[in-house]
mmCIF file with all atom_site columns, C-alpha atoms in Angstrom:
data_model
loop_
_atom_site.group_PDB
_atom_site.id
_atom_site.type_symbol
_atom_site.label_atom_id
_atom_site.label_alt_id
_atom_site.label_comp_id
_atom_site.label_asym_id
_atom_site.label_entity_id
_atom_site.label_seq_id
_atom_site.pdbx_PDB_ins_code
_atom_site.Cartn_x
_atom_site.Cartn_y
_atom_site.Cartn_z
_atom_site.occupancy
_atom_site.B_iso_or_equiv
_atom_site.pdbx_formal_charge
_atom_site.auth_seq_id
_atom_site.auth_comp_id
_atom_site.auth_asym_id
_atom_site.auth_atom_id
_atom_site.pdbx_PDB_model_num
ATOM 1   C CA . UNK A 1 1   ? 94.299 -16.909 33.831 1.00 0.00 ? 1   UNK A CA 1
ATOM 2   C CA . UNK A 1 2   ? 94.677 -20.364 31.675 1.00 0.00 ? 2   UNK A CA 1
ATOM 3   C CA . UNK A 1 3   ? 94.787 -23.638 32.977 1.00 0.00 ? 3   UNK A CA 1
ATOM 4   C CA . UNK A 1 4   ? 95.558 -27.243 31.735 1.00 0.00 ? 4   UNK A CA 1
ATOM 5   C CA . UNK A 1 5   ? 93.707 -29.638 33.264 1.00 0.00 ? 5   UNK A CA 1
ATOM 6   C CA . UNK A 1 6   ? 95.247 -33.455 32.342 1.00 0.00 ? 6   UNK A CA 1
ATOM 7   C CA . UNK A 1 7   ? 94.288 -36.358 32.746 1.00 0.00 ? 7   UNK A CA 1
ATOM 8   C CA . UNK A 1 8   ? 90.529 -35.933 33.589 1.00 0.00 ? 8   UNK A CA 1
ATOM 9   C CA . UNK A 1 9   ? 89.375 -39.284 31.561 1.00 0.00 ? 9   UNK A CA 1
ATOM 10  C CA . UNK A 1 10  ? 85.582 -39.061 32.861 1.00 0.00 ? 10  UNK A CA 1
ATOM 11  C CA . UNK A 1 11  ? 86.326 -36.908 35.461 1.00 0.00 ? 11  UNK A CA 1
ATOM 12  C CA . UNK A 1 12  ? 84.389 -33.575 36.395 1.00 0.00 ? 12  UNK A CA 1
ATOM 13  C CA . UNK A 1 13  ? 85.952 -29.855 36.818 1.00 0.00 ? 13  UNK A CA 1
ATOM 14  C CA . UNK A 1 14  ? 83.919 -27.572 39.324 1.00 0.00 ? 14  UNK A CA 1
ATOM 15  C CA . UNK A 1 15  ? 84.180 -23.847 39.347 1.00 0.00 ? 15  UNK A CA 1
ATOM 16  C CA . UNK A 1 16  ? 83.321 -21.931 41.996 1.00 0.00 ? 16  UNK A CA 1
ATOM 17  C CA . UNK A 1 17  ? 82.284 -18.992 42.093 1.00 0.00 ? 17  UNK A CA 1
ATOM 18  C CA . UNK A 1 18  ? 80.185 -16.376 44.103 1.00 0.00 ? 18  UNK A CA 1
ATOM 19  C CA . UNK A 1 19  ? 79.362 -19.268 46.248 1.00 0.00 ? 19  UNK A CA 1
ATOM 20  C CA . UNK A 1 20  ? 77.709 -21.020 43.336 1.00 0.00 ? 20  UNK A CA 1
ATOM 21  C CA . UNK A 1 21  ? 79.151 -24.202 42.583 1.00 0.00 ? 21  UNK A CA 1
ATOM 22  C CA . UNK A 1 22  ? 78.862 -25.225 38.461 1.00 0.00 ? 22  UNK A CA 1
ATOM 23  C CA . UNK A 1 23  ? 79.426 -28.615 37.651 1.00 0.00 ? 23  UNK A CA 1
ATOM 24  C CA . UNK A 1 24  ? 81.302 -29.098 34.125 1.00 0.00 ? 24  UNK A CA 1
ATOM 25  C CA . UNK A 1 25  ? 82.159 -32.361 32.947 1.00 0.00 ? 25  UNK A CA 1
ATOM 26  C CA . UNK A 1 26  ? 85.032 -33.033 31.115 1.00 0.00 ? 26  UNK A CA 1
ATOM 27  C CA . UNK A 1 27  ? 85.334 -36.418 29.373 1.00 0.00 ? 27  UNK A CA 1
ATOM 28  C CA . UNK A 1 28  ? 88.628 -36.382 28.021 1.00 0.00 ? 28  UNK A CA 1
ATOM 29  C CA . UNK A 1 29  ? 92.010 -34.936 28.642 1.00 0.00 ? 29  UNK A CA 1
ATOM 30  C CA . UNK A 1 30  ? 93.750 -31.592 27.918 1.00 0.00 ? 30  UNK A CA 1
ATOM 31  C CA . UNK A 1 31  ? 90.283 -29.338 28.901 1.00 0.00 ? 31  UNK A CA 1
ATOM 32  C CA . UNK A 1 32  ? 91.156 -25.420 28.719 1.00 0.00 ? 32  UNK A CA 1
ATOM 33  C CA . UNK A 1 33  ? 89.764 -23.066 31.594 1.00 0.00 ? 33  UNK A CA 1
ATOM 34  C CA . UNK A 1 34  ? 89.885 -19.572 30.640 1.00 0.00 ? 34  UNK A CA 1
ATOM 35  C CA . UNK A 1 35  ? 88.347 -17.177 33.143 1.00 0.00 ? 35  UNK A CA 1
ATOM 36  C CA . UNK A 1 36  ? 88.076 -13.090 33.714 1.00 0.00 ? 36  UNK A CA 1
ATOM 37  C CA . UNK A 1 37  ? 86.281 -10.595 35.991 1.00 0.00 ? 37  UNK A CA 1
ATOM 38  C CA . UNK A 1 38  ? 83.968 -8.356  33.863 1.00 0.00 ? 38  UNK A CA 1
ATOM 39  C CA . UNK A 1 39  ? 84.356 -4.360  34.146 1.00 0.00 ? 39  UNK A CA 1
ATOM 40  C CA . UNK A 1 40  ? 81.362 -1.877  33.213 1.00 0.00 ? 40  UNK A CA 1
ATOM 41  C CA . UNK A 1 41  ? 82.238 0.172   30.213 1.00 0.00 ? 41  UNK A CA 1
ATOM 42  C CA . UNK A 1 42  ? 81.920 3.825   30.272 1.00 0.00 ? 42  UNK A CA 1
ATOM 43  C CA . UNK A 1 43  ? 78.421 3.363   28.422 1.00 0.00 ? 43  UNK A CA 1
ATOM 44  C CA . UNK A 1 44  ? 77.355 1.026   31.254 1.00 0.00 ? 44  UNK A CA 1
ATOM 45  C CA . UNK A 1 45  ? 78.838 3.636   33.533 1.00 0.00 ? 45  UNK A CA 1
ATOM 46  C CA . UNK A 1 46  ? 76.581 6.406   32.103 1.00 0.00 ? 46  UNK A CA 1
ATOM 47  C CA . UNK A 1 47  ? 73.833 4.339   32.934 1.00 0.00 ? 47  UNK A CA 1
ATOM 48  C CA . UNK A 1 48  ? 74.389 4.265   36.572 1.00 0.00 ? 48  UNK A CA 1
ATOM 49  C CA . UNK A 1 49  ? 75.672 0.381   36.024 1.00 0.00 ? 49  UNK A CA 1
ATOM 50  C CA . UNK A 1 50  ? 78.226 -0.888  38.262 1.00 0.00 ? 50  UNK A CA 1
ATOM 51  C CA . UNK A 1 51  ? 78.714 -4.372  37.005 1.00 0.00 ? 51  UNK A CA 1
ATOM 52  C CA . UNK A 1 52  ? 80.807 -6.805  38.296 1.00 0.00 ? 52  UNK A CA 1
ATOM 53  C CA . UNK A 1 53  ? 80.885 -10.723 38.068 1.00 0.00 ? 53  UNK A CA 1
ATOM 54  C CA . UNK A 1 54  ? 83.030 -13.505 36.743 1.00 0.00 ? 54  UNK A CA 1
ATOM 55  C CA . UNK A 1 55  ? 83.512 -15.264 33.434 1.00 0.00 ? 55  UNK A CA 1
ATOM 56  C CA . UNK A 1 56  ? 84.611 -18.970 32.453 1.00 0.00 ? 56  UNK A CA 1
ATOM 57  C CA . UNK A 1 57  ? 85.237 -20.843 29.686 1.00 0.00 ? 57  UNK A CA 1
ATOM 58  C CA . UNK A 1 58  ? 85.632 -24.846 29.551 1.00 0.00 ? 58  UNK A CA 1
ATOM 59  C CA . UNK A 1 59  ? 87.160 -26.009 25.819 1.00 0.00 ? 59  UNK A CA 1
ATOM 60  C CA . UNK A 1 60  ? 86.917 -29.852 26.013 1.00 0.00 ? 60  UNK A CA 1
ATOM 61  C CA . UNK A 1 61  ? 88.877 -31.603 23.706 1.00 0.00 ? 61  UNK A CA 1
ATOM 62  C CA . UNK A 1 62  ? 85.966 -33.984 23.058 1.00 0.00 ? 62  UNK A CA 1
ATOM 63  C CA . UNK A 1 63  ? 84.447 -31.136 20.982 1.00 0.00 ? 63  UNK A CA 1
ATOM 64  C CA . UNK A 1 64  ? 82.558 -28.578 22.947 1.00 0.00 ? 64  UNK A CA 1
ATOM 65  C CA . UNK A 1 65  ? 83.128 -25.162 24.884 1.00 0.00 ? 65  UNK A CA 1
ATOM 66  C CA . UNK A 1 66  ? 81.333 -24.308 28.115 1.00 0.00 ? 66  UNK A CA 1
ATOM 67  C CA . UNK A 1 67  ? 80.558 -20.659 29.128 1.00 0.00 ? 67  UNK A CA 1
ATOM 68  C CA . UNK A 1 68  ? 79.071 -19.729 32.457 1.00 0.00 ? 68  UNK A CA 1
ATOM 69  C CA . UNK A 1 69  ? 79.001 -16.512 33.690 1.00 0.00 ? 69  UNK A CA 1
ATOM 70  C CA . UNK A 1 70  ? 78.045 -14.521 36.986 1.00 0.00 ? 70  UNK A CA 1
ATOM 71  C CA . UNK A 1 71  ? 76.874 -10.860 36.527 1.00 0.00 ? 71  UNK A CA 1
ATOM 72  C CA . UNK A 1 72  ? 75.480 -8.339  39.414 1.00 0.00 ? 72  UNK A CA 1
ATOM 73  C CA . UNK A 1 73  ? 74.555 -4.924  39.630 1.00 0.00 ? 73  UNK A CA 1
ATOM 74  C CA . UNK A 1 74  ? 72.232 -4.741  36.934 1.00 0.00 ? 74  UNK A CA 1
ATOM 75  C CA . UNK A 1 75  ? 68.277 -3.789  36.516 1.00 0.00 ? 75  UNK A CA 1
ATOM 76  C CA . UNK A 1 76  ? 66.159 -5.876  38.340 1.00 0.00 ? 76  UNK A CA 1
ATOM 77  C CA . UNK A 1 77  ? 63.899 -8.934  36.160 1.00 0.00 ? 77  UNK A CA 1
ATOM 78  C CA . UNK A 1 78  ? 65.367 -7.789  32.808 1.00 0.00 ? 78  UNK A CA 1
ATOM 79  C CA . UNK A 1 79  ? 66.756 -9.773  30.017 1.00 0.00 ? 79  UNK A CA 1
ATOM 80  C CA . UNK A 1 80  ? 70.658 -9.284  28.648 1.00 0.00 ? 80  UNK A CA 1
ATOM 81  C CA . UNK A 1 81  ? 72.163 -9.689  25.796 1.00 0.00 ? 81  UNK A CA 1
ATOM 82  C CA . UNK A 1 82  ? 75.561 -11.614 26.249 1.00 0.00 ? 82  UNK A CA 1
ATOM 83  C CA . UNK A 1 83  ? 77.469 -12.984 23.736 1.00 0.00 ? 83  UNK A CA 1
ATOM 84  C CA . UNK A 1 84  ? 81.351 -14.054 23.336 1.00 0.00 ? 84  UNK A CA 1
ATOM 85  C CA . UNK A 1 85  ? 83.741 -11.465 21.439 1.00 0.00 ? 85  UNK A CA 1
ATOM 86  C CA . UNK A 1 86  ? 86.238 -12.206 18.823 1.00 0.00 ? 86  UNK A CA 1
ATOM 87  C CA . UNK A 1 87  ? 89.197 -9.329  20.468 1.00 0.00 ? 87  UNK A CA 1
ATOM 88  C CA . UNK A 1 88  ? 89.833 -7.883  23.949 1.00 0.00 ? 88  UNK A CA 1
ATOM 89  C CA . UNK A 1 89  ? 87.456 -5.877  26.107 1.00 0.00 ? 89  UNK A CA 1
ATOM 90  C CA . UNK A 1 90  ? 90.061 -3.106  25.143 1.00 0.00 ? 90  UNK A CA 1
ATOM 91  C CA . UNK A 1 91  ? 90.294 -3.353  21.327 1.00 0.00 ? 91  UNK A CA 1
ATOM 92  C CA . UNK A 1 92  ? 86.922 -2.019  19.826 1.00 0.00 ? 92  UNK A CA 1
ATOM 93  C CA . UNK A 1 93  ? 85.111 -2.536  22.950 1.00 0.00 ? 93  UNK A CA 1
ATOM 94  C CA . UNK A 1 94  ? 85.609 -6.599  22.372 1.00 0.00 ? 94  UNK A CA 1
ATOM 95  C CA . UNK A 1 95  ? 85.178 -6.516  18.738 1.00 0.00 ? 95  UNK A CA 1
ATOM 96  C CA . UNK A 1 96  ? 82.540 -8.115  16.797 1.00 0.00 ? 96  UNK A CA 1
ATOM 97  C CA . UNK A 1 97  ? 80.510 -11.703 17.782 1.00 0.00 ? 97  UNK A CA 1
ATOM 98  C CA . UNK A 1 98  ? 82.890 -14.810 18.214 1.00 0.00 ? 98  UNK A CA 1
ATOM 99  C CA . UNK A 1 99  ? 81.778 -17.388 15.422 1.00 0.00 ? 99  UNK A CA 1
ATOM 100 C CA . UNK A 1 100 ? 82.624 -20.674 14.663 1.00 0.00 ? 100 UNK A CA 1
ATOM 101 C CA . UNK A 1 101 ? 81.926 -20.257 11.075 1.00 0.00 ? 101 UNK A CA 1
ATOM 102 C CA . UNK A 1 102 ? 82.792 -16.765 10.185 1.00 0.00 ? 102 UNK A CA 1
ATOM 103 C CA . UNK A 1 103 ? 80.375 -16.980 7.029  1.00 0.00 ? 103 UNK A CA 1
ATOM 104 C CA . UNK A 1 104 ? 77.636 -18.698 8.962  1.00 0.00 ? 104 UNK A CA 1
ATOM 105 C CA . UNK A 1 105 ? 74.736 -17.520 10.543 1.00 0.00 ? 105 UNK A CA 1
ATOM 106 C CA . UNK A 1 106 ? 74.368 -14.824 13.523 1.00 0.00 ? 106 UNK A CA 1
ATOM 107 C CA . UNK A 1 107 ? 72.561 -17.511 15.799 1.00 0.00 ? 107 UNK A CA 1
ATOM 108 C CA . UNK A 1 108 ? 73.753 -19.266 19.561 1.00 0.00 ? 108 UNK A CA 1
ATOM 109 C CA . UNK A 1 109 ? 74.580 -22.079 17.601 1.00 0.00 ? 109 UNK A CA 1
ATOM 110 C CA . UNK A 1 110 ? 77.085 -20.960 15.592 1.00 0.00 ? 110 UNK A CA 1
ATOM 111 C CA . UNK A 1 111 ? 78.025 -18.223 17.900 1.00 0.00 ? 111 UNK A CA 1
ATOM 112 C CA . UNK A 1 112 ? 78.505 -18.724 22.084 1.00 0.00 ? 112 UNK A CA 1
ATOM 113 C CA . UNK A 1 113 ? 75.230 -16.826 23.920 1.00 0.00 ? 113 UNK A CA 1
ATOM 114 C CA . UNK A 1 114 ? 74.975 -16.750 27.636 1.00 0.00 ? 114 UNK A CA 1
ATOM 115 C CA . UNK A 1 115 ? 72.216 -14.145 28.261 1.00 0.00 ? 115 UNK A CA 1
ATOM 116 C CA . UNK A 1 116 ? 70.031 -14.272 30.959 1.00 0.00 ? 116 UNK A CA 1
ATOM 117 C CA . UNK A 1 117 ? 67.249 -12.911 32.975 1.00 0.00 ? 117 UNK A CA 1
ATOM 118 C CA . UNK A 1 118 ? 68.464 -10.942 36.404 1.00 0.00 ? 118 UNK A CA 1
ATOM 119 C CA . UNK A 1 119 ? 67.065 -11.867 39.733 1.00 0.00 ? 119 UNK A CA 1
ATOM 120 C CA . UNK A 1 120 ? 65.154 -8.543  41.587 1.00 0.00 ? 120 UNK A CA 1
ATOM 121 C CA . UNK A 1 121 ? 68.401 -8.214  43.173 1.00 0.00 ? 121 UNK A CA 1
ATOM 122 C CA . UNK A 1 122 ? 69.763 -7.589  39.546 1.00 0.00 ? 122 UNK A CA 1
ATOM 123 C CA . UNK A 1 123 ? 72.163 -10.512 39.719 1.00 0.00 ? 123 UNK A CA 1
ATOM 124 C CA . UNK A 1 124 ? 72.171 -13.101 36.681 1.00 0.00 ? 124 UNK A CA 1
ATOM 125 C CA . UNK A 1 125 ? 74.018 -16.054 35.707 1.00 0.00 ? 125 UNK A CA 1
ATOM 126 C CA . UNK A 1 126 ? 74.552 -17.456 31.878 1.00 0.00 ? 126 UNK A CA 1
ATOM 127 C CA . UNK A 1 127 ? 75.402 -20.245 30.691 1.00 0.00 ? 127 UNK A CA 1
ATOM 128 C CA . UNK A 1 128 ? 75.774 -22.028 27.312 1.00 0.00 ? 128 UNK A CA 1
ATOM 129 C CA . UNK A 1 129 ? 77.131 -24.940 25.534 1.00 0.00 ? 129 UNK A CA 1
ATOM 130 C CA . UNK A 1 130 ? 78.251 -25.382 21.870 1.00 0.00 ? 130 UNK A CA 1
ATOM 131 C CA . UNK A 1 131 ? 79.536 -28.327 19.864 1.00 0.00 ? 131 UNK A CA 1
ATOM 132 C CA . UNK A 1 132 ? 82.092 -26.958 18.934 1.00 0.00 ? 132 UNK A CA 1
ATOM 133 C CA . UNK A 1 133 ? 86.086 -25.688 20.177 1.00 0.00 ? 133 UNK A CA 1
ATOM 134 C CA . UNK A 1 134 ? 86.438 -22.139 20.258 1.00 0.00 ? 134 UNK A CA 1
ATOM 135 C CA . UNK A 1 135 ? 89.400 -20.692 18.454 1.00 0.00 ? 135 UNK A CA 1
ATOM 136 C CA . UNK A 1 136 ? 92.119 -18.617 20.503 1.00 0.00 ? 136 UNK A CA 1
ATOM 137 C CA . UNK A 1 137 ? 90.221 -15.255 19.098 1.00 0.00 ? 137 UNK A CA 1
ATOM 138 C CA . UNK A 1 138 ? 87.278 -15.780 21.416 1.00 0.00 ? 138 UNK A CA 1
ATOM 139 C CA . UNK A 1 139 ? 88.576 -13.373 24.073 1.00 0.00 ? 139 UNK A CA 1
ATOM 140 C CA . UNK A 1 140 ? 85.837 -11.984 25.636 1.00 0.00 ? 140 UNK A CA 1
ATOM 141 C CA . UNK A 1 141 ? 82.528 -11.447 27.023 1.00 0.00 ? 141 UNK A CA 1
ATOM 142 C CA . UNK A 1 142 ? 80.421 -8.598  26.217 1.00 0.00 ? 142 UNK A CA 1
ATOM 143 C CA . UNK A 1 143 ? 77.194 -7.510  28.145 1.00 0.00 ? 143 UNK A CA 1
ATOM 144 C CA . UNK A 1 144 ? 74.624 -5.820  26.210 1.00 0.00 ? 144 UNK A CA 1
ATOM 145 C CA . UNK A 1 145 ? 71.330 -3.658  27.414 1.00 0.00 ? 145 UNK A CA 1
ATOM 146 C CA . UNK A 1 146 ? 68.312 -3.904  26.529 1.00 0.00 ? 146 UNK A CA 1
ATOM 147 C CA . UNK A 1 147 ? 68.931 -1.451  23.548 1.00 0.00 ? 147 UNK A CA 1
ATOM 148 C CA . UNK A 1 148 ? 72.027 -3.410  22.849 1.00 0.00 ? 148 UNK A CA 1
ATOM 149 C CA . UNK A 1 149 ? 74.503 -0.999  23.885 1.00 0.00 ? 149 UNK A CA 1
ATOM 150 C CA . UNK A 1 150 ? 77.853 -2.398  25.625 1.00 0.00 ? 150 UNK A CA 1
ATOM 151 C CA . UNK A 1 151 ? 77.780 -2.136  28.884 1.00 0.00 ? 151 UNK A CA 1
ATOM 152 C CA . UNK A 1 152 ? 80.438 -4.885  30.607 1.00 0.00 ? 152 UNK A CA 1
ATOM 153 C CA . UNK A 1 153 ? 82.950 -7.011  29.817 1.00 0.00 ? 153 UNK A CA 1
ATOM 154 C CA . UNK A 1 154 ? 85.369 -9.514  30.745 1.00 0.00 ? 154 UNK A CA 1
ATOM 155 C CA . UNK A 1 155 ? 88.511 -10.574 29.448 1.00 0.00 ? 155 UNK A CA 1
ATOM 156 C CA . UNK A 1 156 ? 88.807 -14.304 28.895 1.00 0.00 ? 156 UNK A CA 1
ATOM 157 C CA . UNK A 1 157 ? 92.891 -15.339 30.150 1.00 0.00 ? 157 UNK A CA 1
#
C-alpha cells in the first residue's frame, strides 16, 4: 500500500502498529509511506519459523528514508540480520542488498539495516535511518538467521 502524505510542513506521521506507536517526523511535504506484512520463506519454514510482522518505509523529501519494522515468532534473545532488498520477496527471494550507491560499500550506511535483537518472547522491532531517498527498486525486506539464510520477508507497496 503507498501513500502521499501533503502538506506536513513540520508536522509528524505516526504508524501504528502491533500496539506500538512510532513517531516519524516529517519536515517537509510529499513524504512516501510504503508498508507490507512479512511471510516466512520455505527456508524459515524448515526451521520451524512462523514469522509474521509488519514493515514501513518513510521517504522524506528532505533527504532521508525511515524503516521500522515489527517481527514475531522467532528464537528467543538472538540477533537478525535484516536488511532492505533491491526486487520482490518473489523474484530471487528479494534479490540482492538495496544500495544507494551501487559501487559503494556493503555497510548500513550506504545500504538500509534494521536488525535487531528478539525479546524471550522472540518478538523484535528494527529500525533505521539513512540520509538518503531510496530509489523505487528498494522493494523489500529480507530477514536473515543467524547463518544468514532467508527466512522472511515483506513486500514494501
Amino acid at each position: 500500500m503507498k501513500k502521499q502524505f501533503c502538506g506536513l510542513m513540520g508536522a509528524a506521521i505516526t504508524i501504528v502498529t502491533a500496539g506500538i506507536l512510532a513517531p516519524i517526523t516529517a519536515s517537509a511535504t510529499g513524504a512516501e509511506i510504503t508498508t507490507g506484512a512479512f511471510k516466512t520463506y520455505a527456508t524459515g519454514l524448515s526451521r520451524s519459523y512462523e514469522i509474521t510482522g509488519n514493515a514501513h518505509m518513510v521517504r522524506v523529501p528532505s533527504g532521508k528514508t525511515i524503516v521500522d519494522i515489527q517481527v514475531f515468532g522467532l528464537a528467543p534473545n538472538t540477533t537478525y540480520g535484516v536488511h532492505v532488498h533491491n526486487k520482490a520477496c518473489s523474484d530471487s527471494n528479494g534479490g540482492g542488498h538495496y544500495m544507494h550507491d551501487p559501487a559503494g560499500p556493503v555497510d548500513p550506511v550506504n545500504e538500509i539495516w534494521p536488525g535487531f535483537t528478539t525479546n524471550a518472547a522472540g518478538g523484535g522491532n528494527g529500525f533505521a535511518t539513512n540520509n538518503f531517498i531510496a530509489r523505487p527498486e528498494a522493494q523489500s525486506i529480507v530477514v536473515h538467521d543467524t547463518d544468514k539464510a532467508r527466512i522472511a520477508c515483506a513486500d514494501l507497496q
